[in-house]
PDB file of C-alpha atoms in Angstrom:
ATOM      1  CA  MET A   1      46.763 -23.161 -23.519  1.00  0.00           C
ATOM      2  CA  LYS A   2      49.698 -21.363 -22.678  1.00  0.00           C
ATOM      3  CA  ARG A   3      52.613 -21.390 -25.493  1.00  0.00           C
ATOM      4  CA  ILE A   4      55.606 -23.352 -24.716  1.00  0.00           C
ATOM      5  CA  PHE A   5      58.798 -23.219 -26.358  1.00  0.00           C
ATOM      6  CA  THR A   6      61.460 -25.168 -26.179  1.00  0.00           C
ATOM      7  CA  LEU A   7      65.614 -24.343 -26.337  1.00  0.00           C
ATOM      8  CA  THR A   8      68.285 -26.732 -26.740  1.00  0.00           C
ATOM      9  CA  MET A   9      72.029 -25.247 -27.105  1.00  0.00           C
ATOM     10  CA  ASN A  10      73.742 -28.721 -27.767  1.00  0.00           C
ATOM     11  CA  PRO A  11      71.129 -30.919 -29.924  1.00  0.00           C
ATOM     12  CA  ALA A  12      72.363 -34.283 -31.368  1.00  0.00           C
ATOM     13  CA  LEU A  13      71.150 -36.669 -34.336  1.00  0.00           C
ATOM     14  CA  ASP A  14      70.894 -40.134 -32.905  1.00  0.00           C
ATOM     15  CA  LYS A  15      72.275 -42.621 -34.615  1.00  0.00           C
ATOM     16  CA  SER A  16      71.493 -46.360 -33.206  1.00  0.00           C
ATOM     17  CA  THR A  17      72.515 -49.372 -34.891  1.00  0.00           C
ATOM     18  CA  SER A  18      73.009 -53.233 -33.902  1.00  0.00           C
ATOM     19  CA  VAL A  19      75.481 -55.850 -34.268  1.00  0.00           C
ATOM     20  CA  ALA A  20      76.484 -59.302 -33.183  1.00  0.00           C
ATOM     21  CA  GLY A  21      79.593 -58.843 -31.165  1.00  0.00           C
ATOM     22  CA  VAL A  22      81.783 -56.002 -29.470  1.00  0.00           C
ATOM     23  CA  LEU A  23      85.024 -57.217 -29.937  1.00  0.00           C
ATOM     24  CA  PRO A  24      87.859 -55.209 -30.152  1.00  0.00           C
ATOM     25  CA  PHE A  25      90.202 -55.313 -33.856  1.00  0.00           C
ATOM     26  CA  LYS A  26      88.113 -56.285 -36.056  1.00  0.00           C
ATOM     27  CA  LYS A  27      85.599 -54.962 -38.377  1.00  0.00           C
ATOM     28  CA  LEU A  28      81.822 -55.330 -37.368  1.00  0.00           C
ATOM     29  CA  ARG A  29      79.165 -55.791 -39.491  1.00  0.00           C
ATOM     30  CA  CYS A  30      76.322 -53.734 -37.727  1.00  0.00           C
ATOM     31  CA  LYS A  31      72.253 -53.665 -38.727  1.00  0.00           C
ATOM     32  CA  VAL A  32      71.247 -50.402 -41.256  1.00  0.00           C
ATOM     33  CA  PRO A  33      71.560 -47.316 -38.591  1.00  0.00           C
ATOM     34  CA  ILE A  34      68.444 -45.550 -37.255  1.00  0.00           C
ATOM     35  CA  TYR A  35      68.323 -41.264 -37.070  1.00  0.00           C
ATOM     36  CA  GLU A  36      66.420 -39.966 -34.553  1.00  0.00           C
ATOM     37  CA  PRO A  37      66.575 -35.674 -33.578  1.00  0.00           C
ATOM     38  CA  GLY A  38      68.123 -35.684 -29.976  1.00  0.00           C
ATOM     39  CA  GLY A  39      68.957 -33.073 -27.243  1.00  0.00           C
ATOM     40  CA  GLY A  40      67.668 -31.988 -24.232  1.00  0.00           C
ATOM     41  CA  GLY A  41      64.658 -29.807 -26.242  1.00  0.00           C
ATOM     42  CA  ILE A  42      64.095 -31.257 -28.897  1.00  0.00           C
ATOM     43  CA  ASN A  43      63.538 -34.187 -27.005  1.00  0.00           C
ATOM     44  CA  VAL A  44      60.751 -32.479 -24.726  1.00  0.00           C
ATOM     45  CA  SER A  45      59.193 -31.058 -28.074  1.00  0.00           C
ATOM     46  CA  ARG A  46      58.833 -34.556 -29.335  1.00  0.00           C
ATOM     47  CA  ALA A  47      57.232 -36.397 -26.408  1.00  0.00           C
ATOM     48  CA  ILE A  48      54.969 -32.940 -26.723  1.00  0.00           C
ATOM     49  CA  LYS A  49      53.811 -34.223 -29.685  1.00  0.00           C
ATOM     50  CA  LYS A  50      53.475 -37.928 -28.827  1.00  0.00           C
ATOM     51  CA  LEU A  51      50.710 -36.694 -25.939  1.00  0.00           C
ATOM     52  CA  GLU A  52      48.677 -34.466 -28.617  1.00  0.00           C
ATOM     53  CA  GLY A  53      50.414 -30.928 -27.597  1.00  0.00           C
ATOM     54  CA  SER A  54      52.210 -28.783 -29.344  1.00  0.00           C
ATOM     55  CA  SER A  55      55.822 -26.504 -28.728  1.00  0.00           C
ATOM     56  CA  VAL A  56      58.230 -24.680 -31.150  1.00  0.00           C
ATOM     57  CA  ALA A  57      61.746 -25.784 -30.607  1.00  0.00           C
ATOM     58  CA  ILE A  58      64.369 -23.990 -30.584  1.00  0.00           C
ATOM     59  CA  TYR A  59      67.890 -25.045 -31.074  1.00  0.00           C
ATOM     60  CA  LEU A  60      71.010 -24.398 -32.892  1.00  0.00           C
ATOM     61  CA  SER A  61      71.874 -26.131 -35.807  1.00  0.00           C
ATOM     62  CA  GLY A  62      74.348 -26.613 -38.641  1.00  0.00           C
ATOM     63  CA  GLY A  63      75.924 -28.795 -41.465  1.00  0.00           C
ATOM     64  CA  PRO A  64      74.239 -31.799 -43.073  1.00  0.00           C
ATOM     65  CA  THR A  65      73.467 -33.309 -39.886  1.00  0.00           C
ATOM     66  CA  GLY A  66      71.540 -30.432 -39.178  1.00  0.00           C
ATOM     67  CA  GLU A  67      69.543 -30.542 -41.992  1.00  0.00           C
ATOM     68  CA  HIS A  68      68.955 -34.297 -41.257  1.00  0.00           C
ATOM     69  CA  MET A  69      67.702 -32.859 -37.908  1.00  0.00           C
ATOM     70  CA  LYS A  70      65.180 -30.806 -39.048  1.00  0.00           C
ATOM     71  CA  GLU A  71      64.123 -32.956 -42.147  1.00  0.00           C
ATOM     72  CA  LEU A  72      63.181 -35.753 -39.158  1.00  0.00           C
ATOM     73  CA  LEU A  73      61.583 -33.109 -36.852  1.00  0.00           C
ATOM     74  CA  THR A  74      59.885 -31.701 -39.742  1.00  0.00           C
ATOM     75  CA  MET A  75      58.234 -35.373 -40.778  1.00  0.00           C
ATOM     76  CA  GLU A  76      57.462 -35.398 -37.130  1.00  0.00           C
ATOM     77  CA  GLY A  77      55.598 -32.432 -37.303  1.00  0.00           C
ATOM     78  CA  ILE A  78      57.458 -30.591 -34.660  1.00  0.00           C
ATOM     79  CA  ALA A  79      57.076 -26.425 -34.854  1.00  0.00           C
ATOM     80  CA  GLN A  80      60.955 -25.283 -35.586  1.00  0.00           C
ATOM     81  CA  LYS A  81      62.966 -21.519 -34.965  1.00  0.00           C
ATOM     82  CA  ILE A  82      66.495 -22.513 -36.031  1.00  0.00           C
ATOM     83  CA  MET A  83      69.611 -20.587 -35.422  1.00  0.00           C
ATOM     84  CA  THR A  84      71.812 -21.464 -38.004  1.00  0.00           C
ATOM     85  CA  ILE A  85      75.691 -21.756 -36.897  1.00  0.00           C
ATOM     86  CA  GLU A  86      79.103 -22.118 -38.842  1.00  0.00           C
ATOM     87  CA  GLU A  87      80.082 -25.734 -37.138  1.00  0.00           C
ATOM     88  CA  TRP A  88      78.374 -28.988 -37.896  1.00  0.00           C
ATOM     89  CA  THR A  89      75.856 -30.319 -35.203  1.00  0.00           C
ATOM     90  CA  ARG A  90      76.931 -33.376 -33.346  1.00  0.00           C
ATOM     91  CA  GLU A  91      75.798 -36.877 -34.190  1.00  0.00           C
ATOM     92  CA  ASN A  92      75.860 -39.709 -31.378  1.00  0.00           C
ATOM     93  CA  LEU A  93      76.055 -43.162 -31.262  1.00  0.00           C
ATOM     94  CA  ALA A  94      74.437 -45.931 -29.841  1.00  0.00           C
ATOM     95  CA  VAL A  95      75.111 -49.647 -30.665  1.00  0.00           C
ATOM     96  CA  THR A  96      73.611 -52.602 -29.076  1.00  0.00           C
ATOM     97  CA  ASP A  97      75.476 -55.833 -28.391  1.00  0.00           C
ATOM     98  CA  THR A  98      72.853 -58.766 -29.823  1.00  0.00           C
ATOM     99  CA  THR A  99      74.137 -61.044 -28.258  1.00  0.00           C
ATOM    100  CA  ASN A 100      73.725 -59.960 -24.927  1.00  0.00           C
ATOM    101  CA  GLU A 101      71.231 -56.570 -25.528  1.00  0.00           C
ATOM    102  CA  GLN A 102      74.023 -54.695 -23.627  1.00  0.00           C
ATOM    103  CA  GLN A 103      74.398 -51.515 -25.281  1.00  0.00           C
ATOM    104  CA  PHE A 104      77.290 -48.752 -26.359  1.00  0.00           C
ATOM    105  CA  ARG A 105      76.840 -45.433 -25.884  1.00  0.00           C
ATOM    106  CA  PHE A 106      78.908 -42.822 -27.659  1.00  0.00           C
ATOM    107  CA  GLY A 107      77.809 -39.225 -26.984  1.00  0.00           C
ATOM    108  CA  MET A 108      80.569 -36.479 -28.775  1.00  0.00           C
ATOM    109  CA  PRO A 109      80.267 -32.833 -27.330  1.00  0.00           C
ATOM    110  CA  GLY A 110      79.199 -30.708 -29.601  1.00  0.00           C
ATOM    111  CA  PRO A 111      80.453 -27.920 -32.403  1.00  0.00           C
ATOM    112  CA  LYS A 112      81.856 -25.156 -30.806  1.00  0.00           C
ATOM    113  CA  VAL A 113      79.910 -22.031 -31.060  1.00  0.00           C
ATOM    114  CA  GLN A 114      80.872 -18.905 -31.737  1.00  0.00           C
ATOM    115  CA  ASP A 115      80.114 -15.643 -29.297  1.00  0.00           C
ATOM    116  CA  THR A 116      77.860 -14.166 -32.118  1.00  0.00           C
ATOM    117  CA  GLU A 117      75.775 -17.492 -32.395  1.00  0.00           C
ATOM    118  CA  TRP A 118      74.729 -17.739 -29.077  1.00  0.00           C
ATOM    119  CA  GLN A 119      74.561 -14.103 -28.495  1.00  0.00           C
ATOM    120  CA  GLN A 120      71.919 -14.334 -31.529  1.00  0.00           C
ATOM    121  CA  VAL A 121      69.817 -16.707 -28.865  1.00  0.00           C
ATOM    122  CA  LEU A 122      69.519 -13.875 -26.628  1.00  0.00           C
ATOM    123  CA  GLU A 123      68.588 -11.397 -29.186  1.00  0.00           C
ATOM    124  CA  ASP A 124      65.845 -13.473 -30.466  1.00  0.00           C
ATOM    125  CA  LEU A 125      64.395 -14.812 -27.435  1.00  0.00           C
ATOM    126  CA  PRO A 126      63.188 -11.264 -26.289  1.00  0.00           C
ATOM    127  CA  LEU A 127      60.980 -10.886 -29.592  1.00  0.00           C
ATOM    128  CA  LEU A 128      59.551 -14.606 -29.521  1.00  0.00           C
ATOM    129  CA  LEU A 129      58.474 -14.560 -25.191  1.00  0.00           C
ATOM    130  CA  ASN A 130      54.770 -13.469 -24.447  1.00  0.00           C
ATOM    131  CA  GLU A 131      53.559 -13.141 -21.208  1.00  0.00           C
ATOM    132  CA  GLY A 132      52.641 -15.845 -19.622  1.00  0.00           C
ATOM    133  CA  ASP A 133      54.922 -18.450 -22.373  1.00  0.00           C
ATOM    134  CA  TYR A 134      56.494 -21.832 -20.938  1.00  0.00           C
ATOM    135  CA  LEU A 135      60.462 -21.709 -21.834  1.00  0.00           C
ATOM    136  CA  VAL A 136      62.368 -25.299 -21.194  1.00  0.00           C
ATOM    137  CA  ALA A 137      66.032 -25.039 -21.477  1.00  0.00           C
ATOM    138  CA  SER A 138      67.027 -28.520 -21.243  1.00  0.00           C
ATOM    139  CA  GLY A 139      70.371 -30.530 -22.226  1.00  0.00           C
ATOM    140  CA  SER A 140      73.785 -29.883 -21.856  1.00  0.00           C
ATOM    141  CA  LEU A 141      75.213 -26.232 -23.542  1.00  0.00           C
ATOM    142  CA  SER A 142      78.372 -26.894 -26.212  1.00  0.00           C
ATOM    143  CA  PRO A 143      81.739 -26.378 -26.302  1.00  0.00           C
ATOM    144  CA  ASN A 144      82.453 -22.184 -26.061  1.00  0.00           C
ATOM    145  CA  ILE A 145      78.607 -21.107 -24.945  1.00  0.00           C
ATOM    146  CA  PRO A 146      79.320 -19.686 -20.818  1.00  0.00           C
ATOM    147  CA  VAL A 147      78.094 -21.330 -18.039  1.00  0.00           C
ATOM    148  CA  ASP A 148      76.074 -18.683 -17.587  1.00  0.00           C
ATOM    149  CA  PHE A 149      73.907 -18.705 -20.615  1.00  0.00           C
ATOM    150  CA  TYR A 150      71.160 -20.202 -18.591  1.00  0.00           C
ATOM    151  CA  ALA A 151      70.935 -17.498 -16.461  1.00  0.00           C
ATOM    152  CA  ARG A 152      71.348 -15.001 -18.528  1.00  0.00           C
ATOM    153  CA  VAL A 153      67.964 -16.687 -20.147  1.00  0.00           C
ATOM    154  CA  ALA A 154      66.444 -16.804 -17.314  1.00  0.00           C
ATOM    155  CA  LYS A 155      66.886 -12.992 -16.765  1.00  0.00           C
ATOM    156  CA  ILE A 156      64.984 -12.987 -20.287  1.00  0.00           C
ATOM    157  CA  ALA A 157      62.305 -15.376 -19.145  1.00  0.00           C
ATOM    158  CA  LEU A 158      61.604 -12.871 -15.885  1.00  0.00           C
ATOM    159  CA  GLU A 159      61.471  -9.567 -18.145  1.00  0.00           C
ATOM    160  CA  LYS A 160      59.174 -11.090 -20.857  1.00  0.00           C
ATOM    161  CA  LYS A 161      57.015 -12.450 -16.917  1.00  0.00           C
ATOM    162  CA  ALA A 162      57.599 -16.178 -19.029  1.00  0.00           C
ATOM    163  CA  ARG A 163      57.700 -19.198 -17.304  1.00  0.00           C
ATOM    164  CA  MET A 164      61.133 -21.010 -17.406  1.00  0.00           C
ATOM    165  CA  VAL A 165      61.988 -24.756 -16.929  1.00  0.00           C
ATOM    166  CA  LEU A 166      65.784 -25.652 -16.563  1.00  0.00           C
ATOM    167  CA  ASP A 167      66.499 -29.206 -16.405  1.00  0.00           C
ATOM    168  CA  THR A 168      70.361 -29.486 -17.438  1.00  0.00           C
ATOM    169  CA  SER A 169      73.335 -30.545 -14.829  1.00  0.00           C
ATOM    170  CA  GLY A 170      76.583 -29.061 -13.676  1.00  0.00           C
ATOM    171  CA  GLU A 171      77.548 -25.222 -13.197  1.00  0.00           C
ATOM    172  CA  ALA A 172      74.690 -24.429 -15.816  1.00  0.00           C
ATOM    173  CA  LEU A 173      72.263 -25.701 -13.456  1.00  0.00           C
ATOM    174  CA  GLU A 174      74.056 -24.149 -10.667  1.00  0.00           C
ATOM    175  CA  ILE A 175      74.374 -20.893 -11.959  1.00  0.00           C
ATOM    176  CA  GLY A 176      70.473 -21.149 -13.187  1.00  0.00           C
ATOM    177  CA  ALA A 177      69.240 -22.077 -10.328  1.00  0.00           C
ATOM    178  CA  LYS A 178      70.645 -18.656  -8.505  1.00  0.00           C
ATOM    179  CA  THR A 179      69.077 -16.354 -10.966  1.00  0.00           C
ATOM    180  CA  GLY A 180      65.540 -17.192 -10.845  1.00  0.00           C
ATOM    181  CA  VAL A 181      63.433 -20.069 -12.744  1.00  0.00           C
ATOM    182  CA  PHE A 182      59.779 -21.357 -12.124  1.00  0.00           C
ATOM    183  CA  LEU A 183      60.103 -24.911 -12.463  1.00  0.00           C
ATOM    184  CA  LEU A 184      63.601 -26.870 -11.399  1.00  0.00           C
ATOM    185  CA  LYS A 185      63.660 -30.676 -12.176  1.00  0.00           C
ATOM    186  CA  PRO A 186      67.206 -31.978 -10.778  1.00  0.00           C
ATOM    187  CA  ASN A 187      67.521 -35.459  -9.758  1.00  0.00           C
ATOM    188  CA  LEU A 188      69.039 -36.228  -6.318  1.00  0.00           C
ATOM    189  CA  GLY A 189      72.595 -36.254  -7.182  1.00  0.00           C
ATOM    190  CA  GLU A 190      71.827 -32.692  -8.565  1.00  0.00           C
ATOM    191  CA  LEU A 191      69.881 -31.198  -5.659  1.00  0.00           C
ATOM    192  CA  SER A 192      72.836 -32.763  -2.984  1.00  0.00           C
ATOM    193  CA  SER A 193      75.178 -29.933  -6.006  1.00  0.00           C
ATOM    194  CA  LEU A 194      72.507 -27.213  -5.433  1.00  0.00           C
ATOM    195  CA  CYS A 195      72.416 -27.954  -1.402  1.00  0.00           C
ATOM    196  CA  GLY A 196      76.364 -27.746  -1.079  1.00  0.00           C
ATOM    197  CA  VAL A 197      75.715 -31.349   0.812  1.00  0.00           C
ATOM    198  CA  SER A 198      78.205 -34.334  -0.234  1.00  0.00           C
ATOM    199  CA  ARG A 199      74.809 -36.727  -0.349  1.00  0.00           C
ATOM    200  CA  ILE A 200      70.953 -36.700   0.151  1.00  0.00           C
ATOM    201  CA  THR A 201      69.158 -39.903   1.618  1.00  0.00           C
ATOM    202  CA  THR A 202      65.541 -40.153   2.271  1.00  0.00           C
ATOM    203  CA  GLN A 203      65.349 -38.784   5.678  1.00  0.00           C
ATOM    204  CA  ASN A 204      66.834 -35.532   5.017  1.00  0.00           C
ATOM    205  CA  LEU A 205      65.783 -34.939   1.492  1.00  0.00           C
ATOM    206  CA  GLU A 206      62.244 -32.964   2.271  1.00  0.00           C
ATOM    207  CA  SER A 207      64.213 -30.696   4.866  1.00  0.00           C
ATOM    208  CA  LEU A 208      66.979 -30.104   2.413  1.00  0.00           C
ATOM    209  CA  ALA A 209      64.474 -29.407  -0.679  1.00  0.00           C
ATOM    210  CA  LEU A 210      62.276 -27.102   1.250  1.00  0.00           C
ATOM    211  CA  LYS A 211      64.815 -25.341   2.375  1.00  0.00           C
ATOM    212  CA  PHE A 212      66.362 -24.926  -0.972  1.00  0.00           C
ATOM    213  CA  ILE A 213      63.153 -23.904  -2.443  1.00  0.00           C
ATOM    214  CA  LYS A 214      62.733 -20.738   0.468  1.00  0.00           C
ATOM    215  CA  GLU A 215      65.720 -19.779  -0.378  1.00  0.00           C
ATOM    216  CA  HIS A 216      66.063 -19.228  -4.011  1.00  0.00           C
ATOM    217  CA  ASN A 217      63.238 -17.646  -6.524  1.00  0.00           C
ATOM    218  CA  CYS A 218      62.355 -20.709  -7.207  1.00  0.00           C
ATOM    219  CA  THR A 219      58.206 -21.499  -7.354  1.00  0.00           C
ATOM    220  CA  VAL A 220      57.696 -25.545  -8.083  1.00  0.00           C
ATOM    221  CA  LEU A 221      60.769 -28.066  -7.628  1.00  0.00           C
ATOM    222  CA  VAL A 222      60.414 -31.376  -8.675  1.00  0.00           C
ATOM    223  CA  VAL A 223      63.173 -33.961  -7.706  1.00  0.00           C
ATOM    224  CA  SER A 224      63.632 -36.629 -10.294  1.00  0.00           C
ATOM    225  CA  MET A 225      63.677 -40.075  -7.931  1.00  0.00           C
ATOM    226  CA  GLY A 226      64.388 -42.381 -10.903  1.00  0.00           C
ATOM    227  CA  PRO A 227      61.741 -45.935 -10.139  1.00  0.00           C
ATOM    228  CA  LYS A 228      60.661 -44.056  -7.064  1.00  0.00           C
ATOM    229  CA  GLY A 229      58.357 -41.567  -8.733  1.00  0.00           C
ATOM    230  CA  ALA A 230      59.274 -37.876  -7.378  1.00  0.00           C
ATOM    231  CA  MET A 231      59.016 -35.540  -4.632  1.00  0.00           C
ATOM    232  CA  LEU A 232      56.966 -32.147  -5.715  1.00  0.00           C
ATOM    233  CA  VAL A 233      57.776 -28.907  -3.122  1.00  0.00           C
ATOM    234  CA  THR A 234      56.602 -25.712  -2.497  1.00  0.00           C
ATOM    235  CA  VAL A 235      56.823 -23.055  -0.306  1.00  0.00           C
ATOM    236  CA  LYS A 236      53.918 -24.876   0.963  1.00  0.00           C
ATOM    237  CA  GLY A 237      55.194 -28.012   1.189  1.00  0.00           C
ATOM    238  CA  SER A 238      56.150 -31.131  -0.405  1.00  0.00           C
ATOM    239  CA  GLU A 239      54.509 -34.278  -1.467  1.00  0.00           C
ATOM    240  CA  HIS A 240      56.012 -38.142  -2.884  1.00  0.00           C
ATOM    241  CA  ILE A 241      54.294 -39.337  -5.508  1.00  0.00           C
ATOM    242  CA  PRO A 242      55.603 -42.723  -6.416  1.00  0.00           C
ATOM    243  CA  ALA A 243      55.871 -44.069  -9.460  1.00  0.00           C
ATOM    244  CA  PRO A 244      54.071 -46.893 -10.822  1.00  0.00           C
ATOM    245  CA  THR A 245      55.338 -50.863 -10.849  1.00  0.00           C
ATOM    246  CA  VAL A 246      56.051 -51.605 -14.822  1.00  0.00           C
ATOM    247  CA  GLN A 247      58.419 -53.194 -16.767  1.00  0.00           C
ATOM    248  CA  HIS A 248      61.447 -51.913 -16.954  1.00  0.00           C
ATOM    249  CA  VAL A 249      63.081 -51.621 -20.932  1.00  0.00           C
ATOM    250  CA  SER A 250      65.129 -48.847 -20.931  1.00  0.00           C
ATOM    251  CA  SER A 251      65.180 -45.400 -18.996  1.00  0.00           C
ATOM    252  CA  ILE A 252      66.423 -43.251 -22.067  1.00  0.00           C
ATOM    253  CA  GLY A 253      63.764 -40.618 -22.245  1.00  0.00           C
ATOM    254  CA  ALA A 254      62.753 -40.617 -19.502  1.00  0.00           C
ATOM    255  CA  GLY A 255      63.447 -37.575 -17.910  1.00  0.00           C
ATOM    256  CA  ASP A 256      62.755 -35.345 -21.511  1.00  0.00           C
ATOM    257  CA  SER A 257      59.411 -37.094 -21.682  1.00  0.00           C
ATOM    258  CA  MET A 258      58.435 -36.657 -17.541  1.00  0.00           C
ATOM    259  CA  VAL A 259      59.098 -32.499 -18.442  1.00  0.00           C
ATOM    260  CA  ALA A 260      56.907 -32.550 -21.640  1.00  0.00           C
ATOM    261  CA  GLY A 261      54.386 -34.270 -19.385  1.00  0.00           C
ATOM    262  CA  MET A 262      54.606 -32.062 -16.788  1.00  0.00           C
ATOM    263  CA  VAL A 263      54.922 -28.425 -19.151  1.00  0.00           C
ATOM    264  CA  LEU A 264      52.220 -29.733 -21.032  1.00  0.00           C
ATOM    265  CA  ARG A 265      49.809 -29.979 -17.921  1.00  0.00           C
ATOM    266  CA  LEU A 266      51.116 -26.644 -16.567  1.00  0.00           C
ATOM    267  CA  ALA A 267      50.517 -24.619 -19.725  1.00  0.00           C
ATOM    268  CA  SER A 268      46.779 -26.149 -19.753  1.00  0.00           C
ATOM    269  CA  GLY A 269      46.333 -24.697 -15.975  1.00  0.00           C
ATOM    270  CA  ASP A 270      46.213 -27.522 -15.047  1.00  0.00           C
ATOM    271  CA  SER A 271      47.503 -27.949 -10.702  1.00  0.00           C
ATOM    272  CA  PHE A 272      50.653 -28.777  -9.255  1.00  0.00           C
ATOM    273  CA  GLY A 273      49.703 -31.800  -8.240  1.00  0.00           C
ATOM    274  CA  GLU A 274      48.196 -32.718 -11.683  1.00  0.00           C
ATOM    275  CA  MET A 275      51.238 -31.507 -13.276  1.00  0.00           C
ATOM    276  CA  VAL A 276      53.706 -33.444 -11.164  1.00  0.00           C
ATOM    277  CA  ARG A 277      51.684 -36.973 -11.553  1.00  0.00           C
ATOM    278  CA  TYR A 278      51.114 -36.635 -15.251  1.00  0.00           C
ATOM    279  CA  GLY A 279      54.824 -36.016 -15.324  1.00  0.00           C
ATOM    280  CA  VAL A 280      55.398 -39.321 -13.734  1.00  0.00           C
ATOM    281  CA  ALA A 281      52.823 -41.103 -15.945  1.00  0.00           C
ATOM    282  CA  CYS A 282      55.195 -39.779 -18.837  1.00  0.00           C
ATOM    283  CA  GLY A 283      58.897 -40.811 -17.353  1.00  0.00           C
ATOM    284  CA  THR A 284      57.775 -44.506 -16.469  1.00  0.00           C
ATOM    285  CA  ALA A 285      55.380 -44.733 -19.578  1.00  0.00           C
ATOM    286  CA  ALA A 286      59.061 -43.960 -21.605  1.00  0.00           C
ATOM    287  CA  THR A 287      60.696 -46.801 -19.501  1.00  0.00           C
ATOM    288  CA  MET A 288      58.325 -49.492 -21.057  1.00  0.00           C
ATOM    289  CA  THR A 289      59.178 -48.476 -24.689  1.00  0.00           C
ATOM    290  CA  PRO A 290      62.694 -49.157 -25.970  1.00  0.00           C
ATOM    291  CA  GLY A 291      65.888 -48.030 -27.297  1.00  0.00           C
ATOM    292  CA  THR A 292      65.422 -44.525 -27.491  1.00  0.00           C
ATOM    293  CA  GLN A 293      61.741 -43.887 -27.853  1.00  0.00           C
ATOM    294  CA  LEU A 294      60.136 -41.717 -25.974  1.00  0.00           C
ATOM    295  CA  CYS A 295      56.572 -42.097 -23.821  1.00  0.00           C
ATOM    296  CA  GLN A 296      53.669 -43.607 -25.203  1.00  0.00           C
ATOM    297  CA  LYS A 297      49.971 -41.444 -24.876  1.00  0.00           C
ATOM    298  CA  GLU A 298      48.021 -44.715 -24.428  1.00  0.00           C
ATOM    299  CA  ASP A 299      50.220 -46.361 -21.975  1.00  0.00           C
ATOM    300  CA  VAL A 300      50.119 -42.661 -19.967  1.00  0.00           C
ATOM    301  CA  ASP A 301      46.986 -42.353 -19.671  1.00  0.00           C
ATOM    302  CA  LYS A 302      46.574 -45.557 -18.263  1.00  0.00           C
ATOM    303  CA  LEU A 303      49.485 -44.902 -15.689  1.00  0.00           C
ATOM    304  CA  TYR A 304      48.040 -41.542 -15.025  1.00  0.00           C
ATOM    305  CA  GLN A 305      44.906 -43.186 -14.242  1.00  0.00           C
ATOM    306  CA  TRP A 306      45.999 -45.203 -11.442  1.00  0.00           C
ATOM    307  CA  LEU A 307      48.496 -42.182 -10.051  1.00  0.00           C
ATOM    308  CA  THR A 308      45.104 -39.730  -9.721  1.00  0.00           C
ATOM    309  CA  GLN A 309      43.477 -42.636  -7.633  1.00  0.00           C
ATOM    310  CA  GLN A 310      46.178 -42.225  -4.364  1.00  0.00           C
ATOM    311  CA  LYS A 311      46.417 -39.521  -2.208  1.00  0.00           C
ATOM    312  CA  THR A 312      45.721 -35.513  -3.336  1.00  0.00           C
ATOM    313  CA  PHE A 313      48.602 -32.913  -3.463  1.00  0.00           C
ATOM    314  CA  LYS A 314      47.659 -30.658  -0.263  1.00  0.00           C
TER     315      LYS A 314
END
């Protein structure tokens, strides 16, 4: 089993509550809030733990919210490498209206990270990574962190012969992808931006994905297609893996659960076909859980068993 590190440059303490009716200009009596550690890489580490794997969560942390996050992750048994910053870790809010079960999600931009703080991450990464390790860089960047930050991380991973998995969006994704990473997991919208087209259809998805991977320093491309599953692409070809039909409850955490399942299988030495099937099983399992909950291993195992009975990857 290879070691797995996750990197979260804009973690969030997620606070969720509920109220009977959301109305303007009125004091709303909410239920006792629930706090959970969040942010792309942190969620990946938490999902890996649920799948009975292990990882080290590297993340920026500041203020009382950062301390609270540390306590919550410690309670979950997550190994941590904390990079201290001056400003407070952001706090997001989700409110569910119990009269209609609609959820309102408020995401904050995050703290302003000083140059010395994000540069320290780049200085420490070469000391942490060894050849063959997996590094999952996931989530948005905090304000003040340059958009080419993940590209700089990718260069470090290449120099250390570690395998980087990048799951972000916007300019950070486009610049990082050009530098070269082991695995990319864009959705259809993100892939269209990477390929320089306005939209991607079922007819041109495969050809565009194959063209992209042949022109970039990327070993594996997994295109997330939501309820339609995912497409696995390497220089050898592509394959569509359909998602099992389940009772959909919430899509929150599906992407992070999918990445967790894929990197866990890669670290175990499994094939790309097994990797993506397990990832689809994890992402689908996450949609079966309410709120911000991640995948449950019992659900994952059942879904993966179904997927392995389908056509194998060639």
